[in-house]
mmCIF file of C-alpha atoms in Angstrom:
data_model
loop_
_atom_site.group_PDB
_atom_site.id
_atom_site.type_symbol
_atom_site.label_atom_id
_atom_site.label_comp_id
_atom_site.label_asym_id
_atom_site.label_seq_id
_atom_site.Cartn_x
_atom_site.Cartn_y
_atom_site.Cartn_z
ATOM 1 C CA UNK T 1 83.389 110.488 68.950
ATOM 2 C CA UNK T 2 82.022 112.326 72.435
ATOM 3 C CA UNK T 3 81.324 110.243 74.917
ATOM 4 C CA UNK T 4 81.508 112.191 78.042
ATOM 5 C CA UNK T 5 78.208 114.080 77.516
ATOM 6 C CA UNK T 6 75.606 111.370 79.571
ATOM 7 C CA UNK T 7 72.672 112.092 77.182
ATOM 8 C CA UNK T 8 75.622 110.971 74.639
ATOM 9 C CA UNK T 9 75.963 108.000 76.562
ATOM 10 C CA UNK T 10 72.082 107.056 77.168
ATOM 11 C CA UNK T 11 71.138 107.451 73.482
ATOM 12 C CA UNK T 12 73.884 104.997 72.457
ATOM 13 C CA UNK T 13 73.287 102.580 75.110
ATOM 14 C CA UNK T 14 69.869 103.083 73.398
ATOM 15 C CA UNK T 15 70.737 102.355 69.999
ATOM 16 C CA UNK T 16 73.369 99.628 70.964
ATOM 17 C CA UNK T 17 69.991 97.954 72.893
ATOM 18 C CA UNK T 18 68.161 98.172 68.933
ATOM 19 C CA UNK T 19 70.823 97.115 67.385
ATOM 20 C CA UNK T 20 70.622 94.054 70.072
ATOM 21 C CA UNK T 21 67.254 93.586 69.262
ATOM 22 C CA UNK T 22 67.746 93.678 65.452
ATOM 23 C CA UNK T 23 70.588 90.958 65.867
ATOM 24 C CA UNK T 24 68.444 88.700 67.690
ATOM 25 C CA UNK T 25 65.478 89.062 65.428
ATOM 26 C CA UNK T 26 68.312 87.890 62.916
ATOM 27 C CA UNK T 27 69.333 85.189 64.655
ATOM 28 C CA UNK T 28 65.659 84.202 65.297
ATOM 29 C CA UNK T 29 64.928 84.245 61.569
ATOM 30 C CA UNK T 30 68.186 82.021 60.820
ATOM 31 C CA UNK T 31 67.116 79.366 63.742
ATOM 32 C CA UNK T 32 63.268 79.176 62.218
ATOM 33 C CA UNK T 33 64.193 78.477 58.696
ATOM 34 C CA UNK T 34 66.801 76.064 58.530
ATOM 35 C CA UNK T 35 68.886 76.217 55.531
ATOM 36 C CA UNK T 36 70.009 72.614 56.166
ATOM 37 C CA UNK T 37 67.440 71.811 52.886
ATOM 38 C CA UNK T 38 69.783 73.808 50.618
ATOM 39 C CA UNK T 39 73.255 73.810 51.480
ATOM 40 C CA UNK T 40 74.651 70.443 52.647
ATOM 41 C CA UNK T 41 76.641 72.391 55.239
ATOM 42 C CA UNK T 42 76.189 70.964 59.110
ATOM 43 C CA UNK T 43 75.912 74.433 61.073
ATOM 44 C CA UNK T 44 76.022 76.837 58.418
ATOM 45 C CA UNK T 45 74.368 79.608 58.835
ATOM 46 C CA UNK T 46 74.360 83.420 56.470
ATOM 47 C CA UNK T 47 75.116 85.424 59.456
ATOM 48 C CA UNK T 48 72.964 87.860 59.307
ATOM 49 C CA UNK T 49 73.221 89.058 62.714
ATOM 50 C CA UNK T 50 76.944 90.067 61.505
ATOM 51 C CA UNK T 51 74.799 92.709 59.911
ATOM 52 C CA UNK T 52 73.834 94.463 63.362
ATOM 53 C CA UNK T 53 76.865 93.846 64.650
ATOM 54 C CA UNK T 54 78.658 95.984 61.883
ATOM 55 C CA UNK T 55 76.153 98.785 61.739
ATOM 56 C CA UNK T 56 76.844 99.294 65.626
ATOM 57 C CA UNK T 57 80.913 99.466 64.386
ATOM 58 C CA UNK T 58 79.805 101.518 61.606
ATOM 59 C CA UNK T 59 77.429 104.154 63.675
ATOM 60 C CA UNK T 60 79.526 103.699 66.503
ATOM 61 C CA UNK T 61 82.663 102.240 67.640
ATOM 62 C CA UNK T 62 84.034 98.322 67.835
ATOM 63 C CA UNK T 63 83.296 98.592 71.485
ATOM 64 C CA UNK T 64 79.497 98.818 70.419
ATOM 65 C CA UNK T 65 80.453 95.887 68.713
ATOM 66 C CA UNK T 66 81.518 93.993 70.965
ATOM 67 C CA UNK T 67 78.743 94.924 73.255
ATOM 68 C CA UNK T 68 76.215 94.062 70.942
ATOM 69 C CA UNK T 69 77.340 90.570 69.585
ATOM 70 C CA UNK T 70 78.804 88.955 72.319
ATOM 71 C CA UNK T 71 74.811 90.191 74.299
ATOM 72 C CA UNK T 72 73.659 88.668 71.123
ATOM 73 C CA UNK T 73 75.529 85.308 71.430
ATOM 74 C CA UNK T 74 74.706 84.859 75.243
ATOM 75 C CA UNK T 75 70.847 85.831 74.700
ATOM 76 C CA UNK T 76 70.683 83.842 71.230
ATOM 77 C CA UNK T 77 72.034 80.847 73.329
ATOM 78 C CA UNK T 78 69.607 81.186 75.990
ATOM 79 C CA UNK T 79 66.537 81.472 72.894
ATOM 80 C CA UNK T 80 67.215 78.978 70.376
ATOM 81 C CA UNK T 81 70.608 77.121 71.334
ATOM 82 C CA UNK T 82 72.907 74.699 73.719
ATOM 83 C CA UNK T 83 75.461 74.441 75.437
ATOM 84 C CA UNK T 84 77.454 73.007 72.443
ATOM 85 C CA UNK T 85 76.132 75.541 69.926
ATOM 86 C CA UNK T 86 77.182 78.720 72.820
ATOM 87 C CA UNK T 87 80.466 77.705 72.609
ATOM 88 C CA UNK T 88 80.785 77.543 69.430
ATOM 89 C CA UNK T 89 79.326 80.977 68.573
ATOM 90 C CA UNK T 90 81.286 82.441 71.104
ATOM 91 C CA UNK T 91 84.401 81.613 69.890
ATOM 92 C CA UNK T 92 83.838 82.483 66.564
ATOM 93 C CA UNK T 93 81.955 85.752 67.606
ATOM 94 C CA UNK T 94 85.210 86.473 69.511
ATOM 95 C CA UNK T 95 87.488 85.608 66.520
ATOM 96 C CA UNK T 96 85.362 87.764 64.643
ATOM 97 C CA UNK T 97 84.856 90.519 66.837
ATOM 98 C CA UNK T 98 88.933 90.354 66.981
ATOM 99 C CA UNK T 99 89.283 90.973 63.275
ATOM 100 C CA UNK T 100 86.273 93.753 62.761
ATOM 101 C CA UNK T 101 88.383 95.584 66.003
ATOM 102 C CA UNK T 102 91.912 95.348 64.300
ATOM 103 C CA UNK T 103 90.436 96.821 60.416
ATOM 104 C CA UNK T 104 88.590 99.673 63.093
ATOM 105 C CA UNK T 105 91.573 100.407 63.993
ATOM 106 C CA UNK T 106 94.048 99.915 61.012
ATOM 107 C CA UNK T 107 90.898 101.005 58.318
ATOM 108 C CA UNK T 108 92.343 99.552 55.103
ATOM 109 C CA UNK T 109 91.248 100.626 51.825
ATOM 110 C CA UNK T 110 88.059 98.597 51.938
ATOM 111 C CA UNK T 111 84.499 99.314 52.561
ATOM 112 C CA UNK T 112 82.060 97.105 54.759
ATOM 113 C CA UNK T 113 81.737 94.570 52.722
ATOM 114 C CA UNK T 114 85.601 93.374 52.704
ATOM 115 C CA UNK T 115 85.160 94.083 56.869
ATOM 116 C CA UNK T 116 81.654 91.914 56.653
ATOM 117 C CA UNK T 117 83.970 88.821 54.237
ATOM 118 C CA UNK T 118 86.635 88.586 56.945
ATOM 119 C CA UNK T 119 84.187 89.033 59.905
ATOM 120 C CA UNK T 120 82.754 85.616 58.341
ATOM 121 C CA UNK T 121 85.998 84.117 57.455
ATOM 122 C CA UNK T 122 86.699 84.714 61.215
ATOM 123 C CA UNK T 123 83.788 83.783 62.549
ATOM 124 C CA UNK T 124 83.476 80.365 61.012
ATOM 125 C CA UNK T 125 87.673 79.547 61.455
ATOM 126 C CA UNK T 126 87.013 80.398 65.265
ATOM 127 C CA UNK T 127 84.280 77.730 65.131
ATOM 128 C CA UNK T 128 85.296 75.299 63.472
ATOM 129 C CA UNK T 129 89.254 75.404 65.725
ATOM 130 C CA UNK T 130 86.798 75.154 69.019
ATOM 131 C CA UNK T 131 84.900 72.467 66.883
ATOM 132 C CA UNK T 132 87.954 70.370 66.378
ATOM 133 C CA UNK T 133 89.075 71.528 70.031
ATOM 134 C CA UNK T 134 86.100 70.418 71.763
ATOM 135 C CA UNK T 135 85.531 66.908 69.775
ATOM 136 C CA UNK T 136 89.787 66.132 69.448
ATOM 137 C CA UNK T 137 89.119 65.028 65.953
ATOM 138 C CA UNK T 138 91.333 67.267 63.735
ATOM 139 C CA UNK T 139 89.707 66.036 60.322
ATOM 140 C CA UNK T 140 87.064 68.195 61.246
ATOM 141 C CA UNK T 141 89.418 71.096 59.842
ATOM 142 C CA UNK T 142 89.195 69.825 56.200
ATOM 143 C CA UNK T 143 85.743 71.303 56.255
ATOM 144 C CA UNK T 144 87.548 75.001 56.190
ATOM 145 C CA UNK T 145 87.561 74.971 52.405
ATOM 146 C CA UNK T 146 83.802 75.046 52.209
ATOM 147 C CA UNK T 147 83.044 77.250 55.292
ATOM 148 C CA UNK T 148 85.198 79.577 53.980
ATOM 149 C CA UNK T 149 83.646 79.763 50.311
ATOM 150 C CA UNK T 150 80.596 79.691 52.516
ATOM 151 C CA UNK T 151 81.465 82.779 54.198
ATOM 152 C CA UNK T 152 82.785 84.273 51.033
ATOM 153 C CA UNK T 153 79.065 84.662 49.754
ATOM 154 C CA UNK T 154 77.455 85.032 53.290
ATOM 155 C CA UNK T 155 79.966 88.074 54.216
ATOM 156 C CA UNK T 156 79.256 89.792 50.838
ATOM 157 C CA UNK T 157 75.646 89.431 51.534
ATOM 158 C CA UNK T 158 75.753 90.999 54.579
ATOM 159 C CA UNK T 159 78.383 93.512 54.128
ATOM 160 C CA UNK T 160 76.227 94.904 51.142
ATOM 161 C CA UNK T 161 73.357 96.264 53.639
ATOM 162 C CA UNK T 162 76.039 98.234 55.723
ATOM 163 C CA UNK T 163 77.373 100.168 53.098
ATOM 164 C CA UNK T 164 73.807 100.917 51.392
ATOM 165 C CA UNK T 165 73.186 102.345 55.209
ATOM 166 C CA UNK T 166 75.814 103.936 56.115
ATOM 167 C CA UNK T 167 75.523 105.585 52.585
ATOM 168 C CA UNK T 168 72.170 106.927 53.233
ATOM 169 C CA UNK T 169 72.477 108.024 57.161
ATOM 170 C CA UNK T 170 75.731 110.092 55.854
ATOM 171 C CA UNK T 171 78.103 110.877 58.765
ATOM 172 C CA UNK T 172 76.436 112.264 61.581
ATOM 173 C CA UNK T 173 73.339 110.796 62.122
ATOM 174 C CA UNK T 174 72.593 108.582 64.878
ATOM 175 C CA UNK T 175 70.306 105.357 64.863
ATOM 176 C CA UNK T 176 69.069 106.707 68.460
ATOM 177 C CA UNK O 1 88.599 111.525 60.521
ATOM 178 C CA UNK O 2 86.096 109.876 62.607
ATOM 179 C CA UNK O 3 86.112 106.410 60.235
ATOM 180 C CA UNK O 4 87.868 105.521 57.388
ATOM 181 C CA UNK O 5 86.094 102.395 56.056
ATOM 182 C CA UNK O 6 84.337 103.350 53.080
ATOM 183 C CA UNK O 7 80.605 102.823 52.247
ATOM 184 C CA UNK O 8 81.369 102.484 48.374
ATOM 185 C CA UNK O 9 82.753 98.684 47.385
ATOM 186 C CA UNK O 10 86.779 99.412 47.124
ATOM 187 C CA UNK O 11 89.351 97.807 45.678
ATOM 188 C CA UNK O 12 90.392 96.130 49.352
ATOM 189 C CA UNK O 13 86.746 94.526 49.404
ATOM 190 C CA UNK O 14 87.828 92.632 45.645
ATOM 191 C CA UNK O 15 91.195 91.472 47.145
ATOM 192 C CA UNK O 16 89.331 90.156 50.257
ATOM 193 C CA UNK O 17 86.689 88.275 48.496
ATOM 194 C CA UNK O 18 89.731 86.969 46.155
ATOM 195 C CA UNK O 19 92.337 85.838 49.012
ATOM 196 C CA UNK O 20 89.253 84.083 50.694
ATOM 197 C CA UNK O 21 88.773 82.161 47.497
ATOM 198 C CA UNK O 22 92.227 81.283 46.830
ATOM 199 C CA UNK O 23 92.235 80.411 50.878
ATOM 200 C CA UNK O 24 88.963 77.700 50.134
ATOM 201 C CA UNK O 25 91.121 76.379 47.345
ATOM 202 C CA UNK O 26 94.521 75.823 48.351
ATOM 203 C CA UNK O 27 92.927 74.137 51.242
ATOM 204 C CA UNK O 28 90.834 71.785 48.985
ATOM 205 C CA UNK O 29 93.734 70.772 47.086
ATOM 206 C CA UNK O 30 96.033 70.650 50.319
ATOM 207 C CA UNK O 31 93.045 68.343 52.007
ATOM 208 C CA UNK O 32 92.727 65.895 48.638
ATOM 209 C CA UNK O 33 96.502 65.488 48.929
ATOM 210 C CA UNK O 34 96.406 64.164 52.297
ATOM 211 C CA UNK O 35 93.995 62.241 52.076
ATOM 212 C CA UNK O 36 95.007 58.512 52.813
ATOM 213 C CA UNK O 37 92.289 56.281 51.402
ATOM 214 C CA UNK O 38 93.372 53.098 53.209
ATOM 215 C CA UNK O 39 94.302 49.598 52.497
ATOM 216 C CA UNK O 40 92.430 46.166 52.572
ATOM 217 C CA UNK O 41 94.497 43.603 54.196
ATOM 218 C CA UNK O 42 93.376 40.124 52.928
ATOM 219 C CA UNK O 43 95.300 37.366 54.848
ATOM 220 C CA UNK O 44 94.675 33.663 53.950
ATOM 221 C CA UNK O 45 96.987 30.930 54.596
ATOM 222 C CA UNK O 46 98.765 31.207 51.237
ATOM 223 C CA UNK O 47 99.921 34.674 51.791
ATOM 224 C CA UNK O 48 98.692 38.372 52.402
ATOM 225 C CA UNK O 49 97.286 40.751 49.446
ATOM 226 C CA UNK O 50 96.818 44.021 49.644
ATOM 227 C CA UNK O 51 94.938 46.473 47.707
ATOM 228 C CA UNK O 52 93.789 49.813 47.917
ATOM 229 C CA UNK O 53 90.421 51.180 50.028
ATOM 230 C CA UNK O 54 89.642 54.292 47.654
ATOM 231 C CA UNK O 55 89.829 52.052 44.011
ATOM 232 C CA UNK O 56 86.673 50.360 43.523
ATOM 233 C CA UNK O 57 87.319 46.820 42.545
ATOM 234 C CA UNK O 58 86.096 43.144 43.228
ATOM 235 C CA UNK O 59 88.900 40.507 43.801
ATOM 236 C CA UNK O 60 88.349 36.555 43.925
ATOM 237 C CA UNK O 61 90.105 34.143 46.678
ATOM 238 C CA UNK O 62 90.755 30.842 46.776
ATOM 239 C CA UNK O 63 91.340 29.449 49.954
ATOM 240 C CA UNK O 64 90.917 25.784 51.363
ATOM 241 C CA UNK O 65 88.850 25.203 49.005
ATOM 242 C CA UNK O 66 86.426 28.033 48.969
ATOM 243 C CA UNK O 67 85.804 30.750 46.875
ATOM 244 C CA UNK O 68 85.476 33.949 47.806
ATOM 245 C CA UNK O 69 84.609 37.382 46.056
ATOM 246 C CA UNK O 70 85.950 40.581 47.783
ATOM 247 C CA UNK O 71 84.214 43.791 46.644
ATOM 248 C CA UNK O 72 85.321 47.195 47.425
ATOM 249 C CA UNK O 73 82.911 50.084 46.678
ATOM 250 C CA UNK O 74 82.573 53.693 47.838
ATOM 251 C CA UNK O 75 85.763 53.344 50.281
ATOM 252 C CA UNK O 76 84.539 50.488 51.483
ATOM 253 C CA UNK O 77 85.080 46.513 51.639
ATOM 254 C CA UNK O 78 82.772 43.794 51.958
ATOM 255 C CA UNK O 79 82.507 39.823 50.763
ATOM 256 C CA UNK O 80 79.737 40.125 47.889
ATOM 257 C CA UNK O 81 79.699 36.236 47.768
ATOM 258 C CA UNK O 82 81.517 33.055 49.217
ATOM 259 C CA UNK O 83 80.826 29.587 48.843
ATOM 260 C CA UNK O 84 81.280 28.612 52.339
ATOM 261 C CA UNK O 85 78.772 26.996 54.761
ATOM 262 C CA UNK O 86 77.409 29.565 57.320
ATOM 263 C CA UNK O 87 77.816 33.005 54.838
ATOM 264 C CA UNK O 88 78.894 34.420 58.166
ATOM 265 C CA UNK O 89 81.596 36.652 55.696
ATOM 266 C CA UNK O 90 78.822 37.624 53.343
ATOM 267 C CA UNK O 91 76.773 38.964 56.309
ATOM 268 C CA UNK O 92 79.061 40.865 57.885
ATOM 269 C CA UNK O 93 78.620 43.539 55.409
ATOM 270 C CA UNK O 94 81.033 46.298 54.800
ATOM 271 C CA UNK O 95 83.686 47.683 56.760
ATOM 272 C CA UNK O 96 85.342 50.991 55.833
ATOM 273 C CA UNK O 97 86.996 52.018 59.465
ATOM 274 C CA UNK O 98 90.684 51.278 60.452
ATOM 275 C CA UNK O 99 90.800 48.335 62.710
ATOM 276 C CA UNK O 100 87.510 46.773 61.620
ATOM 277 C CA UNK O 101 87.866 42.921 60.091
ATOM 278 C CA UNK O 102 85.670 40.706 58.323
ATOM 279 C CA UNK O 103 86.579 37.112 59.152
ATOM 280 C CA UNK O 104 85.467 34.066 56.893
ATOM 281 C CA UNK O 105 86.529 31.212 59.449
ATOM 282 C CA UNK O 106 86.139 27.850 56.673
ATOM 283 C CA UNK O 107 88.121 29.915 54.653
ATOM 284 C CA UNK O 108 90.299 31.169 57.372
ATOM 285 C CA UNK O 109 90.414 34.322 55.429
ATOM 286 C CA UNK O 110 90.560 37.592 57.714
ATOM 287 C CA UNK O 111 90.312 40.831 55.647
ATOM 288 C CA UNK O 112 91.282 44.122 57.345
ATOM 289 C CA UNK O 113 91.198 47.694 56.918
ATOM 290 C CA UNK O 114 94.700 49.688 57.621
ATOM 291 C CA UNK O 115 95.245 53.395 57.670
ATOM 292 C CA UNK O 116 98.035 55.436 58.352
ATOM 293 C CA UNK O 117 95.653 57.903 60.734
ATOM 294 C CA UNK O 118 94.170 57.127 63.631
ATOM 295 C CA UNK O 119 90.759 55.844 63.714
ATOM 296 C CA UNK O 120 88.039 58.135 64.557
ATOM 297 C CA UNK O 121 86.290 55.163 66.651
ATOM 298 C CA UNK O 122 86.606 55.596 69.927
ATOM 299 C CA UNK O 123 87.041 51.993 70.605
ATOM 300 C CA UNK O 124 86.696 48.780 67.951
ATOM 301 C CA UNK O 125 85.484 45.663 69.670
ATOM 302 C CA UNK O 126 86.678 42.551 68.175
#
């Protein structure tokens, strides 16, 4: 990718700024309709924002990535969350962020939905391990079993959307 | 090559979904194992019983004189019914937590929960 070019540079900061604003709507939508009613999971949530986030590694680069989720956590807390709940996020949006960098990098046989399942897995390990950090109470880790089958369905769900996209923009076009 | 990860589900995506699975389970199963359910601790002046906190049951005592009937339900121990004065046992309710007691004082029957872990109370008052 060409980044030197500053119209280059202006239209991605533009799209990365979309993709922000996608996330948060995402993240919005999640904090009005609680799923609490129908999965007896404390603090699960699908992820969805996950979905921006890989479309900006998928149009762009993992640095996009980073750029928009960790904007996303920070503004997210600031909307609809605490203290508590922004550390949390963060660490699993760095966890995350961590593992979507490494299979940029490495690009194993596997489309976006494998990337989206262990951007989940990562995501809700990172929180739970500042979870069980934060409150010294190490039970708290024999929850992993079901955040992980939790994230097995909400990283497929996610990761489905990014490859239908990135199917149908092809290679070279550009959100912005 | 500008990107290599594939928009078309790949055999990687399969293995992923499958090792995340097998991670949930083997988890499970390694959780279940460890889980220590607990003892009850019923001392009287006869002796001390035991038995265990995660196998429902309901045991009778007999001590000076009174009767007592020790139920344990759901992980957790309480005196359904003793013939004593005050019923200060029987009120008590249930205790499930490490360190918690139930004491019947005509009886002088003390019934206590121990657990290998730590409790997850920050404190037990007496």
């Amino acid at each position: 990718m060409r980044i030197g070019s500053s119209p280059d540079r202006t239209k991605r900061l533009a799209a990365d700024a979309a993709l922000l604003g996608a996330a948060l709507m995402l993240s919005w939508l999640e904090a009005v309709v609680p799923l609490g009613g129908w999965i007896p999971l404390p603090g699960a949530k699908l992820g969805l924002a996950n979905f921006a986030v890989l479309l900006a590694a998928e149009r762009y680069s993992a640095a996009d990535a980073a750029a928009v989720s960790f904007a996303r956590v920070a503004v997210a807390a600031l909307l609809f969350g605490s203290v508590t709940s922004f550390a949390f996020s963060l660490s699993g949006a760095i966890l995350a962020w961590a593992a979507l960098a490494l299979l940029c990098r490495f690009r194993p046989p596997m489309s976006w939905i494998g990337v989206s399942l262990l951007c989940a897995a990562a995501h809700n390990m990172g929180q739970l391990l500042c979870a069980a950090l934060w409150l010294h109470e190490a039970a708290l880790l024999s929850y992993a079993p079901a955040l992980l089958l939790f994230a097995a369905a909400s990283g497929t769900l996610t990761g489905i959307p990014v490859n239908l996209i990135s199917a149908r923009l092809g290679r070279r076009e550009r959100i912005a | 090559m500008e990107r290599g990860i594939s928009n078309r589900p790949r055999a990687g995506d399969a293995a992923v979904l499958g090792a995340l699975l097998a991670a949930a389970l083997i988890l499970f199963l390694l959780a279940l194992r460890g889980t220590d359910g607990g003892t009850v601790c019923i001392r009287t002046p006869d002796g001390t019983e035991r038995v265990p906190l995660d196998r429902d049951g309901t045991y009778t005592v007999v001590s000076l004189g009174h009767t007592l009937t020790v139920a344990v339900e759901d992980g957790a121990v309480r005196v359904a019914a003793s013939d004593c004065e005050n019923q200060i046992c029987v009120k008590s309710g249930a205790i499930r937590r490490a360190g918690q007691s139930i004491v019947c004082a005509p009886a002088q029957l003390v019934i206590t929960v121990e657990r290998e872990e730590e409790t997850d109370a920050d404190w037990i008052l007496p």
